[in-house]
Coordinates of C-alpha atoms in Angstrom, one line a residue:
M882 CA -10.0 15.5 -22.3
K883 CA -7.4 12.8 -22.6
K884 CA -6.2 11.8 -26.4
Y885 CA -7.3 8.5 -27.8
I886 CA -5.9 7.4 -30.6
N887 CA -8.1 5.3 -33.2
F888 CA -9.9 2.0 -31.8
L889 CA -9.4 0.2 -35.3
I890 CA -5.7 1.2 -35.3
L891 CA -5.3 0.4 -31.0
F892 CA -6.6 -3.1 -31.7
I893 CA -4.4 -3.5 -34.6
F894 CA -1.2 -2.4 -32.7
A895 CA -2.5 -4.5 -29.7
L896 CA -2.4 -7.4 -31.8
A897 CA 1.3 -6.6 -32.5
G898 CA 2.2 -6.1 -29.1
V899 CA 3.0 -2.9 -29.3
Y900 CA 5.1 -1.7 -26.2
A901 CA 1.9 0.3 -23.9
Q902 CA 1.3 -0.8 -20.7
S903 CA -1.7 0.4 -18.3
V904 CA -2.1 -0.4 -14.6
A905 CA -3.8 -4.0 -15.0
E906 CA -6.8 -3.1 -12.9
D907 CA -8.4 -6.5 -13.8
E908 CA -5.3 -8.2 -11.5
L909 CA -6.3 -5.4 -8.8
K910 CA -9.7 -6.2 -9.0
S911 CA -9.6 -9.7 -7.4
V912 CA -8.6 -8.0 -4.3
G913 CA -12.3 -7.3 -3.7
D914 CA -13.6 -10.6 -1.3
R915 CA -10.7 -10.4 0.7
S916 CA -9.7 -6.8 1.3
G917 CA -12.5 -6.7 4.6
E918 CA -9.6 -8.9 6.5
I919 CA -7.0 -6.2 5.7
V920 CA -5.7 -3.9 8.9
F921 CA -2.7 -2.4 8.1
E922 CA -0.8 -1.5 11.3
N923 CA 1.2 1.7 11.8
Y924 CA 4.5 2.6 13.9
V925 CA 3.3 5.0 17.0
G926 CA 6.2 5.4 19.2
P927 CA 9.0 7.8 19.6
V928 CA 10.1 9.5 16.0
T929 CA 13.6 11.8 15.8
E930 CA 13.3 13.1 12.4
F931 CA 9.9 14.2 10.6
S932 CA 9.7 13.6 6.4
T933 CA 7.1 16.2 4.8
R934 CA 4.8 15.3 2.5
E935 CA 6.4 16.9 -0.4
E936 CA 9.7 15.0 0.6
I937 CA 8.0 11.6 0.9
R938 CA 5.9 11.9 -2.3
G939 CA 9.6 13.1 -4.2
I940 CA 10.8 9.5 -3.4
G941 CA 8.1 8.2 -6.1
A942 CA 8.9 10.6 -8.5
F943 CA 12.2 10.4 -8.3
L944 CA 11.9 6.3 -8.9
A945 CA 9.8 7.6 -12.2
S946 CA 12.3 9.9 -13.4
T947 CA 14.6 7.6 -14.9
E948 CA 13.9 5.6 -18.2
G949 CA 15.2 2.0 -17.5
I950 CA 14.1 -1.2 -15.5
E951 CA 16.0 -0.3 -12.6
V952 CA 16.0 2.3 -10.3
T953 CA 17.3 2.4 -7.0
W954 CA 16.8 5.7 -4.5
G955 CA 19.3 6.1 -1.5
N956 CA 19.7 1.9 -0.9
K957 CA 16.3 2.6 0.8
Y958 CA 13.5 1.9 -2.0
Q959 CA 14.1 0.3 -5.6
L960 CA 12.0 0.0 -8.3
I961 CA 12.4 -2.4 -11.3
R962 CA 10.2 -3.1 -14.2
S963 CA 9.7 -6.5 -15.4
Y964 CA 8.0 -6.4 -19.2
E965 CA 7.6 -9.5 -21.1
P966 CA 6.0 -8.7 -24.6
D967 CA 6.9 -12.0 -26.3
I968 CA 4.8 -13.8 -23.5
P969 CA 1.2 -13.5 -24.6
E970 CA 0.5 -15.2 -20.9
G971 CA 0.6 -13.3 -17.8
L972 CA 0.8 -10.3 -16.4
D973 CA 4.1 -7.9 -16.4
S974 CA 4.5 -6.0 -13.5
D975 CA 6.0 -2.4 -11.8
I976 CA 7.9 -3.7 -8.6
L977 CA 8.4 -1.6 -5.7
I978 CA 11.6 -3.3 -3.2
L979 CA 11.2 -1.7 0.1
L980 CA 14.9 -2.5 0.8
P981 CA 16.2 -3.0 4.4
D982 CA 17.3 0.4 4.9
A983 CA 14.0 1.4 4.3
G984 CA 12.2 4.0 6.5
V985 CA 8.5 4.1 5.9
D986 CA 6.3 2.9 8.5
H987 CA 3.1 4.2 7.9
I988 CA 0.6 3.2 5.1
R989 CA -0.1 6.7 4.3
N990 CA 3.3 7.1 3.6
L991 CA 4.0 4.2 1.5
R992 CA 0.8 5.4 -0.5
F993 CA 2.2 8.8 -1.1
I994 CA 5.3 6.9 -2.5
L995 CA 3.6 4.9 -4.6
S996 CA 0.8 7.6 -5.8
S997 CA 3.4 9.7 -6.5
Y998 CA 5.0 7.1 -8.7
L999 CA 2.0 6.3 -10.8
Q1000 CA 0.9 10.0 -11.0
T1001 CA 4.6 10.6 -12.7
T1002 CA 4.8 7.1 -14.9
F1003 CA 1.5 6.7 -15.8
D1004 CA 0.1 10.2 -16.0
Y1005 CA -2.8 10.3 -13.6
S1006 CA -4.2 12.8 -11.9
L1007 CA -3.4 13.2 -8.3
S1008 CA -6.5 12.1 -7.1
N1009 CA -7.0 9.3 -9.2
A1010 CA -3.1 8.2 -8.4
D1011 CA -4.2 8.6 -4.5
V1012 CA -7.1 5.9 -5.1
L1013 CA -5.2 3.4 -7.1
A1014 CA -2.3 3.7 -4.1
E1015 CA -4.4 2.8 -1.6
F1016 CA -5.9 0.1 -3.8
I1017 CA -2.4 -1.7 -4.5
T1018 CA -1.5 -1.5 -0.6
Y1019 CA -4.8 -3.6 -0.2
Y1020 CA -4.3 -5.7 -2.8
N1021 CA -0.3 -6.9 -2.4
A1022 CA -1.5 -7.0 1.4
V1023 CA -4.0 -9.5 0.2
Y1024 CA -1.6 -12.0 -1.4
Y1025 CA 1.1 -11.1 0.8
K1026 CA 3.7 -14.0 0.5
D1027 CA 1.2 -16.0 -1.6
M1028 CA 3.8 -17.4 -4.3
D1029 CA 0.8 -20.0 -5.2
H1030 CA -1.5 -16.8 -6.3
F1031 CA 1.4 -14.7 -7.9
S1032 CA 2.9 -17.8 -10.0
S1033 CA -0.8 -18.1 -11.6
R1034 CA -0.9 -14.3 -12.5
Y1035 CA 2.5 -13.4 -13.1
K1036 CA 5.3 -14.0 -16.2
P1037 CA 8.4 -15.7 -15.1
G1038 CA 10.5 -12.4 -15.0
V1039 CA 7.9 -10.8 -12.3
L1040 CA 8.4 -14.0 -10.2
N1041 CA 12.3 -13.9 -10.4
H1042 CA 11.9 -11.1 -8.3
I1043 CA 10.0 -12.7 -5.6
S1044 CA 9.9 -15.6 -3.3
S1045 CA 7.7 -16.4 -0.2
S1046 CA 9.1 -14.6 1.9
N1047 CA 8.7 -11.2 0.7
A1048 CA 5.8 -11.0 -2.3
G1049 CA 3.4 -8.3 -1.7
L1050 CA 3.0 -6.1 1.4
S1051 CA 2.4 -6.9 5.2
T1052 CA 0.3 -5.6 7.5
H1053 CA 2.8 -4.9 9.8
Y1054 CA 5.4 -2.2 9.5
S1055 CA 7.9 -4.0 11.1
E1056 CA 7.6 -6.5 7.8
W1057 CA 8.1 -3.8 5.5
A1058 CA 11.7 -3.1 4.8
G1059 CA 13.4 -5.8 3.3
K1060 CA 10.3 -8.5 3.7
S1061 CA 7.8 -6.6 1.0
R1062 CA 8.0 -6.4 -2.3
I1063 CA 5.1 -4.3 -3.6
L1064 CA 4.0 -5.3 -7.2
I1065 CA 1.9 -2.9 -9.7
P1066 CA 0.5 -5.4 -12.2
L1067 CA 0.5 -4.2 -15.6
K1068 CA -0.6 -4.9 -19.1
S1069 CA -0.1 -3.9 -22.8
A1070 CA -2.7 -1.0 -23.7
D1071 CA -5.5 -3.3 -25.9
K1072 CA -9.2 -2.2 -27.2
T1073 CA -10.6 -2.2 -23.4
V1074 CA -7.8 0.7 -22.2
L1075 CA -7.4 3.2 -24.6
S1076 CA -3.9 5.1 -24.5
S1077 CA -2.2 7.8 -26.2
L1078 CA 0.8 6.8 -28.4
D1079 CA 1.5 9.8 -30.1
T1080 CA 3.4 11.3 -27.6
P1081 CA 6.5 10.2 -25.7
E1082 CA 4.9 9.9 -22.3
S1083 CA 2.2 7.5 -23.8
S1084 CA -0.5 8.7 -21.2
V1085 CA -2.8 5.5 -19.7
A1086 CA -6.5 5.8 -19.4
L1087 CA -7.6 4.2 -16.2
D1088 CA -10.4 1.4 -15.8
T1089 CA -12.6 2.8 -13.3
S1090 CA -15.1 0.2 -13.1
V1091 CA -12.4 -1.9 -11.8
I1092 CA -10.9 0.1 -8.6
S1093 CA -14.4 0.8 -7.7
A1094 CA -15.9 -2.7 -8.1
P1095 CA -19.0 -3.9 -5.8
E1096 CA -16.1 -5.6 -3.4
V1097 CA -14.5 -2.8 -2.8
V1098 CA -17.3 -0.2 -1.5
E1099 CA -19.0 -2.3 0.5
E1100 CA -15.5 -2.5 2.0
M1101 CA -15.2 0.8 2.4
Q1102 CA -18.7 1.5 3.5
K1103 CA -17.6 -0.3 7.1
E1104 CA -15.7 3.3 7.7
E1105 CA -17.9 5.6 9.7
D1106 CA -18.4 8.0 7.3
K1107 CA -19.0 4.9 4.6
A1108 CA -16.4 7.0 2.9
L1109 CA -19.1 9.0 0.8
D1110 CA -16.6 11.9 -0.4
S1111 CA -14.6 9.2 -1.8
R1112 CA -17.2 7.5 -3.9
R1113 CA -19.0 10.6 -4.9
E1114 CA -15.5 11.6 -6.2
M1115 CA -14.7 8.3 -7.9
V1116 CA -18.5 8.8 -9.4
E1117 CA -17.8 11.7 -11.0
I1118 CA -14.4 10.0 -12.5
R1119 CA -16.2 6.9 -14.0
E1120 CA -19.2 9.4 -15.2
E1121 CA -15.9 11.7 -17.2
D1122 CA -14.6 8.9 -18.1
L1123 CA -17.2 6.4 -19.9
D1124 CA -18.1 10.3 -21.6
E1125 CA -15.4 10.1 -23.3
K1126 CA -15.4 6.5 -24.2
Q1127 CA -18.5 6.9 -25.9
E1128 CA -17.6 9.9 -27.5
V1129 CA -14.5 8.4 -29.0
L1130 CA -16.6 5.2 -29.8
N1131 CA -19.2 7.1 -31.4
E1132 CA -16.5 8.8 -33.8
E1133 CA -15.2 5.3 -34.4
K1134 CA -18.4 4.6 -35.5
E1135 CA -18.6 6.8 -37.7
E1136 CA -15.4 5.6 -39.1
V1137 CA -16.1 2.0 -39.6
I1138 CA -19.7 3.0 -41.7
V1139 CA -18.3 4.9 -44.2
K1140 CA -15.5 2.7 -44.2
E1141 CA -18.1 -0.6 -45.0
A1142 CA -20.0 1.7 -47.5
I1143 CA -17.0 2.7 -49.5
V1144 CA -15.9 -1.1 -49.5
T1145 CA -18.9 -2.7 -50.3
E1146 CA -19.8 -0.4 -53.1
K1147 CA -15.7 -0.9 -55.0
L1148 CA -16.6 -5.0 -54.0
E1149 CA -20.2 -4.8 -56.3
E1150 CA -18.4 -2.7 -58.6
K1151 CA -15.7 -5.5 -59.1
K1152 CA -17.5 -8.7 -59.3
E1153 CA -19.7 -6.5 -61.9
E1154 CA -16.9 -6.3 -64.0
L1155 CA -15.8 -9.9 -63.3
E1156 CA -18.6 -10.8 -64.9
E1157 CA -18.3 -8.8 -67.6
A1158 CA -14.5 -9.5 -68.0
E1159 CA -13.6 -12.5 -70.8
P1160 CA -13.1 -15.9 -69.4
D1161 CA -9.4 -16.7 -68.3
S1162 CA -7.9 -13.6 -69.8
L1163 CA -5.4 -11.2 -68.1
E1164 CA -8.3 -9.0 -67.1
E1165 CA -10.0 -11.2 -65.7
K1166 CA -6.8 -12.8 -63.2
I1167 CA -6.1 -9.1 -62.1
I1168 CA -9.6 -8.5 -61.4
Q1169 CA -10.5 -11.7 -59.3
E1170 CA -7.4 -10.8 -57.7
E1171 CA -8.4 -7.1 -56.7
V1172 CA -11.7 -8.9 -55.5
K1173 CA -10.3 -11.1 -53.4
Q1174 CA -8.1 -8.2 -51.3
L1175 CA -11.6 -6.0 -50.8
E1176 CA -13.0 -9.1 -49.7
E1177 CA -10.7 -9.4 -47.3
E1178 CA -10.7 -5.6 -46.8
K1179 CA -14.4 -6.3 -45.8
A1180 CA -13.8 -9.4 -43.2
V1181 CA -11.5 -6.9 -41.8
V1182 CA -14.0 -4.1 -41.5
E1183 CA -16.5 -7.0 -39.8
E1184 CA -14.0 -7.8 -37.2
E1185 CA -13.6 -4.1 -36.3
K1186 CA -17.9 -3.8 -35.9
K1187 CA -17.6 -6.5 -33.9
Q1188 CA -14.9 -5.2 -31.9
I1189 CA -16.8 -1.7 -31.2
E1190 CA -20.2 -3.4 -30.5
E1191 CA -17.9 -5.5 -27.7
V1192 CA -16.6 -2.3 -26.6
Q1193 CA -20.4 -0.3 -26.8
K1194 CA -21.5 -3.5 -24.7
E1195 CA -18.5 -2.8 -21.8
I1196 CA -19.4 1.5 -21.6
E1197 CA -23.1 0.1 -21.2
K1198 CA -22.4 -2.2 -18.5
E1199 CA -19.8 0.2 -16.6
Q1200 CA -22.7 3.0 -17.5
Q1201 CA -25.0 1.0 -15.1
E1202 CA -22.6 0.3 -12.4
V1203 CA -22.4 4.0 -11.7
V1204 CA -26.0 4.3 -11.5
E1205 CA -26.1 1.7 -8.8
M1206 CA -23.0 3.2 -7.1
R1207 CA -25.2 6.3 -6.9
E1208 CA -27.5 4.4 -5.7
E1209 CA -25.8 2.6 -2.8
I1210 CA -24.4 6.2 -2.6
A1211 CA -27.9 7.4 -1.1
K1212 CA -29.0 4.4 0.8
D1213 CA -25.9 5.6 2.8
E1214 CA -26.6 9.2 2.9
N1215 CA -30.2 8.4 3.9
I1216 CA -28.5 6.4 7.0
L1217 CA -26.1 8.8 8.3
L1218 CA -28.8 11.4 8.5
Q1219 CA -31.3 9.0 10.5
E1220 CA -28.0 8.1 12.8
E1221 CA -27.7 12.2 13.1
T1222 CA -31.1 13.0 13.9
G1223 CA -31.9 9.9 16.1
S1224 CA -28.9 10.3 18.2
G1225 CA -30.6 12.4 20.2
G1226 CA -33.8 10.6 21.1
T1227 CA -32.0 8.4 24.0
V1228 CA -31.5 10.3 27.2
L1229 CA -28.7 8.6 29.2
S1230 CA -29.0 8.1 33.0
S1231 CA -26.7 11.3 34.6
E1232 CA -26.0 9.2 37.5
A1233 CA -21.6 7.8 37.7
V1234 CA -21.0 4.9 36.1
T1235 CA -18.3 2.8 37.8
E1236 CA -15.4 1.3 35.7
P1237 CA -15.1 -2.6 36.3
E1238 CA -11.9 -3.4 37.9
G1239 CA -8.9 -3.4 35.4
F1240 CA -5.6 -4.6 35.4
W1241 CA -2.5 -3.6 32.8
F1242 CA -1.7 -6.3 30.1
I1243 CA 1.1 -5.5 26.9
L1244 CA -0.5 -7.4 24.5
V1245 CA 2.3 -8.8 21.8
D1246 CA 1.5 -7.6 18.5
K1247 CA 4.4 -8.6 16.5
S1248 CA 7.6 -10.7 17.1
G1249 CA 10.8 -8.8 17.4
D1250 CA 14.2 -8.7 17.5
P1251 CA 15.4 -8.7 20.6
A1252 CA 11.7 -8.1 22.0
S1253 CA 8.2 -8.0 20.5
Y1254 CA 6.2 -5.6 19.6
G1255 CA 2.6 -4.5 21.9
S1256 CA 0.3 -2.7 23.1
L1257 CA -1.0 -1.6 26.8
W1258 CA -4.4 -2.8 27.3
K1259 CA -6.3 -2.2 30.1
V1260 CA -8.6 -5.6 31.0
T1261 CA -11.0 -6.8 33.4
R1262 CA -10.1 -10.1 35.5
D1263 CA -11.9 -11.8 32.8
G1264 CA -9.7 -10.9 29.7
I1265 CA -12.8 -8.2 28.5
P1266 CA -10.8 -5.1 27.1
L1267 CA -11.5 -1.6 28.9
K1268 CA -9.0 0.4 26.9
Q1269 CA -5.8 0.3 24.5
S1270 CA -3.1 2.8 24.2
E1271 CA -2.4 4.0 20.6
L1272 CA 1.2 3.6 21.1
N1273 CA 2.3 -0.1 18.9
S1274 CA 5.7 -0.4 19.8
I1275 CA 6.1 -1.1 23.2
R1276 CA 9.4 -3.7 23.4
G1277 CA 8.6 -6.6 25.2
T1278 CA 6.1 -7.2 28.4
L1279 CA 7.7 -5.5 31.1
Y1280 CA 5.6 -2.5 32.4
L1281 CA 6.4 0.0 35.9
E1282 CA 3.5 2.0 37.5
N1283 CA 3.9 4.9 39.6
S1284 CA 2.6 8.2 39.9
E1285 CA 3.8 9.6 36.9
G1286 CA 1.9 6.9 34.8
I1287 CA 2.6 3.8 33.4
L1288 CA 6.6 3.0 32.2
V1289 CA 7.1 1.2 29.3
I1290 CA 10.0 1.1 27.0
A1291 CA 8.5 1.8 23.3
G1292 CA 10.1 2.7 19.7
K1293 CA 12.3 0.9 16.6
N1294 CA 15.6 2.5 15.6
D1295 CA 16.2 3.5 12.3
E1296 CA 17.0 7.0 10.9
Q1297 CA 14.4 8.7 11.9
T1298 CA 13.0 6.8 15.1
R1299 CA 14.6 5.4 18.4
V1300 CA 13.8 3.4 20.9
N1301 CA 12.9 5.0 24.3
A1302 CA 11.1 4.8 28.2
L1303 CA 7.8 6.6 27.9
I1304 CA 5.8 7.2 30.0
L1305 CA 1.7 6.9 29.6
D1306 CA -1.2 8.6 30.9
K1307 CA -3.1 6.2 33.4
E1308 CA -6.5 7.2 31.9
T1309 CA -5.9 8.4 28.2
L1310 CA -3.0 6.2 27.7
E1311 CA -1.2 9.1 25.7
I1312 CA 2.6 9.3 25.8
V1313 CA 3.1 11.9 28.4
K1314 CA 7.0 12.0 29.2
E1315 CA 9.6 10.4 27.0
S1316 CA 13.5 9.8 27.8
K1317 CA 16.0 11.8 25.9
T1318 CA 18.5 9.0 26.2
E1319 CA 18.3 6.0 23.7
I1320 CA 17.3 2.7 25.7
Y1321 CA 17.9 -1.4 24.6
P1322 CA 14.5 -2.7 23.2
G1323 CA 15.0 -6.0 25.3
S1324 CA 16.5 -4.0 28.4
S1325 CA 14.0 -4.6 31.6
I1326 CA 12.9 -1.9 34.0
W1327 CA 14.5 -1.6 37.3
T1328 CA 13.5 0.1 40.5
D1329 CA 15.2 0.4 44.0
G1330 CA 12.2 1.9 45.4
K1331 CA 13.4 5.4 44.5
N1332 CA 15.3 5.2 41.1
L1333 CA 14.9 3.3 37.8
F1334 CA 17.8 1.2 36.3
M1335 CA 17.6 0.7 32.1
I1336 CA 20.5 -0.4 29.8
T1337 CA 21.0 2.6 28.4
R1338 CA 22.4 3.9 25.1
N1339 CA 26.2 5.0 25.9
N1340 CA 28.3 6.1 22.3
Q1341 CA 28.3 2.5 20.2
D1342 CA 28.1 0.5 23.7
W1343 CA 25.5 -0.2 26.5
S1344 CA 25.6 1.1 30.5
V1345 CA 23.1 1.0 33.4
G1346 CA 21.2 4.2 33.1
Q1347 CA 20.1 5.8 36.4
Y1348 CA 16.5 7.5 36.0
S1349 CA 14.2 9.8 38.2
Q1350 CA 11.0 8.3 38.4
S1351 CA 9.5 11.3 35.5
L1352 CA 12.5 9.7 33.2
E1353 CA 15.4 12.2 34.0
L1354 CA 19.3 10.5 33.6
L1355 CA 20.7 11.3 36.9
Q1356 CA 24.1 9.3 35.8
L1357 CA 25.6 6.3 33.6
S1358 CA 28.2 3.9 34.2
D1359 CA 31.2 4.1 32.7
L1360 CA 31.5 0.0 32.6
K1361 CA 30.3 -1.1 29.4
V1362 CA 27.8 -3.9 30.2
H1363 CA 26.4 -6.6 27.9
P1364 CA 22.9 -5.3 26.3
D1365 CA 20.8 -8.6 28.1
T1366 CA 22.7 -8.5 31.5
G1367 CA 20.5 -8.8 34.2
L1368 CA 20.4 -6.2 37.5
V1369 CA 20.8 -7.8 40.8
F1370 CA 20.2 -5.4 43.5
V1371 CA 22.8 -6.3 46.5
E1372 CA 23.0 -4.0 49.5
D1373 CA 25.2 -1.2 48.6
R1374 CA 25.9 -2.7 44.8
I1375 CA 24.5 -3.9 42.0
L1376 CA 25.8 -6.9 39.9
V1377 CA 25.7 -6.9 35.9
Q1378 CA 27.3 -8.8 33.1
S1379 CA 30.1 -6.5 31.3
L1380 CA 30.7 -6.6 28.0
T1381 CA 33.8 -8.5 28.2
E1382 CA 34.4 -9.9 31.8
G1383 CA 32.1 -11.7 33.0
V1384 CA 30.5 -10.5 36.1
K1385 CA 31.0 -7.0 37.6
A1386 CA 29.5 -4.8 40.9
L1387 CA 29.0 -1.5 40.5
S1388 CA 28.3 1.3 43.4
A1389 CA 24.2 1.3 43.7
S1390 CA 24.5 5.2 44.3
S1391 CA 27.3 6.7 42.1
L1392 CA 27.3 3.4 39.3
K1393 CA 31.3 3.4 39.5
E1394 CA 33.1 -0.1 39.5
L1395 CA 33.5 -1.3 42.3
Q1396 CA 37.4 -2.7 42.6
I1397 CA 37.5 -6.0 44.5
T1398 CA 40.2 -6.0 46.9
E1399 CA 41.2 -10.1 47.5

């Protein structure tokens, strides 16, 4: 069982502005009515190096390992704590800054970092931290670049670290590094969030009623399995939390009853003594002062009773919410069961179904430099989609269809990924072949009918690469070319723009620079 300090002492400390923080679930709750708009676009493309889950979580643990207001990991991730206890209005925040060199490009991995940070900093269990990390990413995506929202909710110190160009989290991975700053809203511990202040790590209790608000559950229900496993787990977590809160509250009720009885009895005794005291005597003045002090103590007890009553109402409200969650889970279980049992009721015709004539089209999803990001679609003549590639990092809008499949250029350049030429299967649109060399993201794909030509990495520069139809590099020009050059095929030669000397001619067969004689 989590440690909780006495409600009464905690309330007094909260009024005094005790430095004890918890994740501000009240702020996170507001994501519910807008989260349905959020679909995270992760990088799908060539990868040169994989990081394990433990390595990724290690980033979050490191960001939480150093006490202070600013921690940086490898010039890629930075964690800033903005805490202003002297300002009563507004939210404080931990801010996870994705620096320009950050390599994270999948929402799963970003949540691993957040989860590990929350687990280490606030002493959450792994499962609780995972749930909260997921919700924080939705929250930040909903309000991405919405400075009107952040300005109305957060304290000045937080606002000093964000702007309309980076506040929150983009839904597209290409706008994470250098362009997103994730806010983890914080608030000082108060009577509604129990916190243990008698240990150095100051463990925090999560208000699970917020992260499982009806609006959030409604969004989870849109998943194919209606997120039943996660919702069942959340119900169990909330029930455990409520049992602990109720147990602590019952102890506080007993303490207040005892305190009230003692103060009332003493007050009655002193009032009797006051009646017997000689008027205007020193004794009367002393007793009057004691009566005044006891009346003040009684007022404090009355206020404590009021606070306990408010907490009891909150617990009862949460208990009703949990009951409703269980009812919704039961309904969804029945719906899925009916769908499973009813799936065999209709027999489809065994006659072959002819797929409509389709046309390949690269649909741009996000702007990029020097070329956009997109995915390969097959559509009808009216633009109706028939299939779509999982690959979503195709650069530009050019493709080439050959006997091997659909040739595209895809990927992004950082420490763990690069841009390659890929061949996609025409039926499944899955990657079946990949070049072993790096291709310029803005390169076109040229062909002389037999071979392929693309702008290819040559150490720190770019050259013309000649490839087989299956993406084997056959030869590479010695001449360094401008990466955005065009290629013009003229009989036995290829005209290109060199890196420094204008247009040059290459041999179409050897890619050697042709020496022009006067």
